[in-house]
Amino acid sequence: MSKRTLSLTLLQLLLIAIFFISSIESRRTPFACDPKNRLTRSLPFCRTDLSIRVRINDLLGRLTLQEKTRLLVNNAIAVPRLGIQGYEWWSEALHGVSNVGPGTKFGGSFPGATSFPQVITTVASFNESLWEQIGQVVSDEARAMYDGGMAGLTYWSPNVNIFRDPRWGRGQETPGEDPVLASKYAARYVRGLQSAAGNRLKVAACCKHYTAYDLDNWKGVDRYHFNARVSKQDLADTYDVPFKACVVEGKVASVMCSYNQVNGKPTCADPDLLKGTIRGQWHLNGYIVSDCDSVGVMYDTQHFTATPEESAAATIKAGLDLDCGPFLAVYTDRAIKRGLLAEADVDMALANTLAVQMRLGMFDGEPSAQPYGHLGPKHVCTLAHKQLALEAARQGIVLLKNSGPLPLSTLRHRTVAVIGPNSDVTKTMIGNYAGVACGYTSPLQGISRYARTIHQAGCSNVACKANNLFEAAEAAARQADATVLVMGLDQSIEAEFRDRTGLLLPGHQQELVSRVARASRGPTVLVLMSGGPIDVSFAKNDHRISAILWAGYPGQAGGTAIADVLFGTTNPGGKLPMTWYPQSYVAKVPMTNMGMRPSGGYPGRTYRFYKGPVVFPFGHGLSYTHFKQSLAVAPTELQVLINTNLFATKNYSTLSSNAIRVKHAKCDSLSLPLHIDVENTGDMDGTHTLLVFSEPPTAIKWSPDKQLIGFHRAHVAAGSKQRVQIDIDACKHLSVVDESGIRRIPMGAHSLHIGDLKHSISLQANLEGIKN
């Protein structure tokens, strides 16, 4: 054998060895019930032919109390004698698989995962099928990484809190300010993530942070000390609405309780919220987890109990099943010894977490033999997944202002000055709770595909504390056929534990925009990256600034999407999911006031209650074409039938202020189909988002002035017409919540608003068969 042949053979053997080792590394061993383990494979908790309840009862009977308490925390211990591995419950998947939680790692065969736009941007698409599709892709990648030993199966996402205050640093993570919009997003994203087949789950989602949580750190008040004072009306009407949808419609496997107190009681120790509402009224099929260290915070910071054992007992008895943090592992055993808690209470908590693990197949033995066991590295960052990330960014971009220059022309605008601290960013585009993206296309790179670019940052970062770079930016604008300023915020300005104090552009950004606009030879376009709203009234009112785009945090393909919108490859169709307030608004509204409705000098919150001046309203968004909408078929009246089996005849409590309790109405018969014709009267194909609002009868003083009840995104070719059907559920969408937190359907004329269209539907109570 020659030396050359020998060396080739050794090389081939080496390659085979490397392949063999890497294949072993990327194959996950069974979490439990390994068929090769003769001691455990035949035990009842490993038998898939038995019910989950029987399997759990068998496993609980085999665990010691010490083992049980160490399973109550996110970094659950291994139980080698029963063939069970340790498990890290904390993983995140807000808008892509993330390594924020310790349960997920990148590297080796999994260097990154698809990073979709931040939630606030995705929601601006008002596209329910897109939200579910993103969830399905994220869970495919999550399962692939789990199969490769790099991730868990329990993801503490999505964040469905209402974006109540424009300064909240975590508003970027949420589905916006409207309860119906947030509810529909919550249910659809959860369905996509979990991809449930019967009782089986692909991954387990978690809706957080329950409830009335939307303050992190504002003027010395932080989330650990904050007591949110919330009326029963606002709780039922606003704050709880998306969580209910998560559980009831999305069938979510988990809910996370928040750090804050609600009306003097920590949410993670409130039996009315946990056992009473989440598990009792909404029938959660899953587990309740604390926000990280919140059980410790309840004792150490909020001083809710006199001893740590009392805190441990209070949370478990209230309905908490899992602690993110070590607190329950340390103090639960002592709480039982002191008689504050029974071992049966711990068993109940573990039954809820173990049930989710079993639904995920973690006690079914060999992972590769399970439904998603074939997923691996080739299923992460695929071309299709990257394309979906790009499409999501395109759909979420909102055109706020356009006096004519957009879309730009590759013939007339051959040289573009690209200016601003966010003009060539990468990680900024993916916002917070993100992982490692498959790759990035910055705005500068995206625009460079359409035109020759002259780039100047203008500011060294978004804080923009100096103006020494402004002259170079102005010089670039003078040389270009068009100028694009990419400004806004990033995680140094708005983030978890970082609320804003105001709504203006940071530092000297406004000065940079105005100076460049004055110097620009061609049209000036302002592109904003941010999670929260920004008061850009100056730009809205400046004729030199021809157009304004809001891109949110558009994800890994954000630069391509922005450029596609600027040059008309994509016709923008996004709508704002939150109100953009003027700076003067926040001077009147402390973040600590949780009230939604106006009172005295307090102006109220969100478009549903605030009636003052705005920079841009909720639902605002322009297009490069023109749409005309008309009602084709719409009912004018609806009989609301009373369910006589539930009607309380003695106190006649169904009717109050001429409004019927929802739980007493026959809701199955209260669906209203609206048929709306959408016509594209322009010369460019485009997408039109129909937003249907309801205005209840004027006699109902405690209701919102108007509220979103339905929406539909329709793509309509130029010169054509499309008929859209939106189904209105009277019990869900025409009901309002009274001062006592009771949801009622007001009788009388409800006015529907669809753009400029108005239509009245009269609701009448049918009391046949009811006797006083």
JSON list of N, CA, C and O in Angstrom, two decimals, residues 642 644 647 649 766-772:
[
{"chain": "A", "resi": 642, "resn": "ILE", "atom": "N", "xyz": [-82.76, 34.15, 25.67]},
{"chain": "A", "resi": 642, "resn": "ILE", "atom": "CA", "xyz": [-82.32, 33.90, 27.04]},
{"chain": "A", "resi": 642, "resn": "ILE", "atom": "C", "xyz": [-82.33, 32.41, 27.30]},
{"chain": "A", "resi": 642, "resn": "ILE", "atom": "O", "xyz": [-83.27, 31.70, 26.94]},
{"chain": "A", "resi": 644, "resn": "THR", "atom": "N", "xyz": [-83.17, 29.80, 29.57]},
{"chain": "A", "resi": 644, "resn": "THR", "atom": "CA", "xyz": [-84.07, 29.75, 30.74]},
{"chain": "A", "resi": 644, "resn": "THR", "atom": "C", "xyz": [-83.52, 28.87, 31.85]},
{"chain": "A", "resi": 644, "resn": "THR", "atom": "O", "xyz": [-83.88, 29.03, 33.01]},
{"chain": "A", "resi": 647, "resn": "PHE", "atom": "N", "xyz": [-81.30, 31.30, 33.84]},
{"chain": "A", "resi": 647, "resn": "PHE", "atom": "CA", "xyz": [-81.84, 32.61, 34.18]},
{"chain": "A", "resi": 647, "resn": "PHE", "atom": "C", "xyz": [-82.27, 32.67, 35.64]},
{"chain": "A", "resi": 647, "resn": "PHE", "atom": "O", "xyz": [-83.01, 31.81, 36.13]},
{"chain": "A", "resi": 649, "resn": "THR", "atom": "N", "xyz": [-84.56, 33.89, 38.01]},
{"chain": "A", "resi": 649, "resn": "THR", "atom": "CA", "xyz": [-85.85, 34.57, 37.98]},
{"chain": "A", "resi": 649, "resn": "THR", "atom": "C", "xyz": [-86.14, 35.34, 39.25]},
{"chain": "A", "resi": 649, "resn": "THR", "atom": "O", "xyz": [-86.87, 36.33, 39.23]},
{"chain": "A", "resi": 766, "resn": "ASN", "atom": "N", "xyz": [-85.15, 38.55, 23.81]},
{"chain": "A", "resi": 766, "resn": "ASN", "atom": "CA", "xyz": [-86.31, 37.70, 23.62]},
{"chain": "A", "resi": 766, "resn": "ASN", "atom": "C", "xyz": [-86.56, 36.99, 24.94]},
{"chain": "A", "resi": 766, "resn": "ASN", "atom": "O", "xyz": [-85.85, 36.05, 25.30]},
{"chain": "A", "resi": 767, "resn": "LEU", "atom": "N", "xyz": [-87.57, 37.46, 25.67]},
{"chain": "A", "resi": 767, "resn": "LEU", "atom": "CA", "xyz": [-87.84, 36.94, 27.01]},
{"chain": "A", "resi": 767, "resn": "LEU", "atom": "C", "xyz": [-89.00, 35.96, 27.02]},
{"chain": "A", "resi": 767, "resn": "LEU", "atom": "O", "xyz": [-89.64, 35.78, 28.04]},
{"chain": "A", "resi": 768, "resn": "GLU", "atom": "N", "xyz": [-89.29, 35.33, 25.89]},
{"chain": "A", "resi": 768, "resn": "GLU", "atom": "CA", "xyz": [-90.41, 34.38, 25.84]},
{"chain": "A", "resi": 768, "resn": "GLU", "atom": "C", "xyz": [-90.19, 33.25, 26.83]},
{"chain": "A", "resi": 768, "resn": "GLU", "atom": "O", "xyz": [-89.13, 32.68, 26.93]},
{"chain": "A", "resi": 769, "resn": "GLY", "atom": "N", "xyz": [-91.21, 32.96, 27.57]},
{"chain": "A", "resi": 769, "resn": "GLY", "atom": "CA", "xyz": [-91.12, 31.86, 28.52]},
{"chain": "A", "resi": 769, "resn": "GLY", "atom": "C", "xyz": [-90.64, 32.29, 29.90]},
{"chain": "A", "resi": 769, "resn": "GLY", "atom": "O", "xyz": [-90.66, 31.51, 30.84]},
{"chain": "A", "resi": 770, "resn": "ILE", "atom": "N", "xyz": [-90.19, 33.57, 30.02]},
{"chain": "A", "resi": 770, "resn": "ILE", "atom": "CA", "xyz": [-89.72, 34.05, 31.31]},
{"chain": "A", "resi": 770, "resn": "ILE", "atom": "C", "xyz": [-90.87, 34.72, 32.04]},
{"chain": "A", "resi": 770, "resn": "ILE", "atom": "O", "xyz": [-91.54, 35.59, 31.49]},
{"chain": "A", "resi": 771, "resn": "LYS", "atom": "N", "xyz": [-91.09, 34.30, 33.27]},
{"chain": "A", "resi": 771, "resn": "LYS", "atom": "CA", "xyz": [-92.18, 34.91, 34.06]},
{"chain": "A", "resi": 771, "resn": "LYS", "atom": "C", "xyz": [-91.59, 35.56, 35.30]},
{"chain": "A", "resi": 771, "resn": "LYS", "atom": "O", "xyz": [-90.75, 34.98, 35.98]},
{"chain": "A", "resi": 772, "resn": "ASN", "atom": "N", "xyz": [-92.05, 36.77, 35.60]},
{"chain": "A", "resi": 772, "resn": "ASN", "atom": "CA", "xyz": [-91.58, 37.45, 36.81]},
{"chain": "A", "resi": 772, "resn": "ASN", "atom": "C", "xyz": [-92.26, 36.88, 38.04]},
{"chain": "A", "resi": 772, "resn": "ASN", "atom": "O", "xyz": [-93.42, 36.53, 38.00]}
]
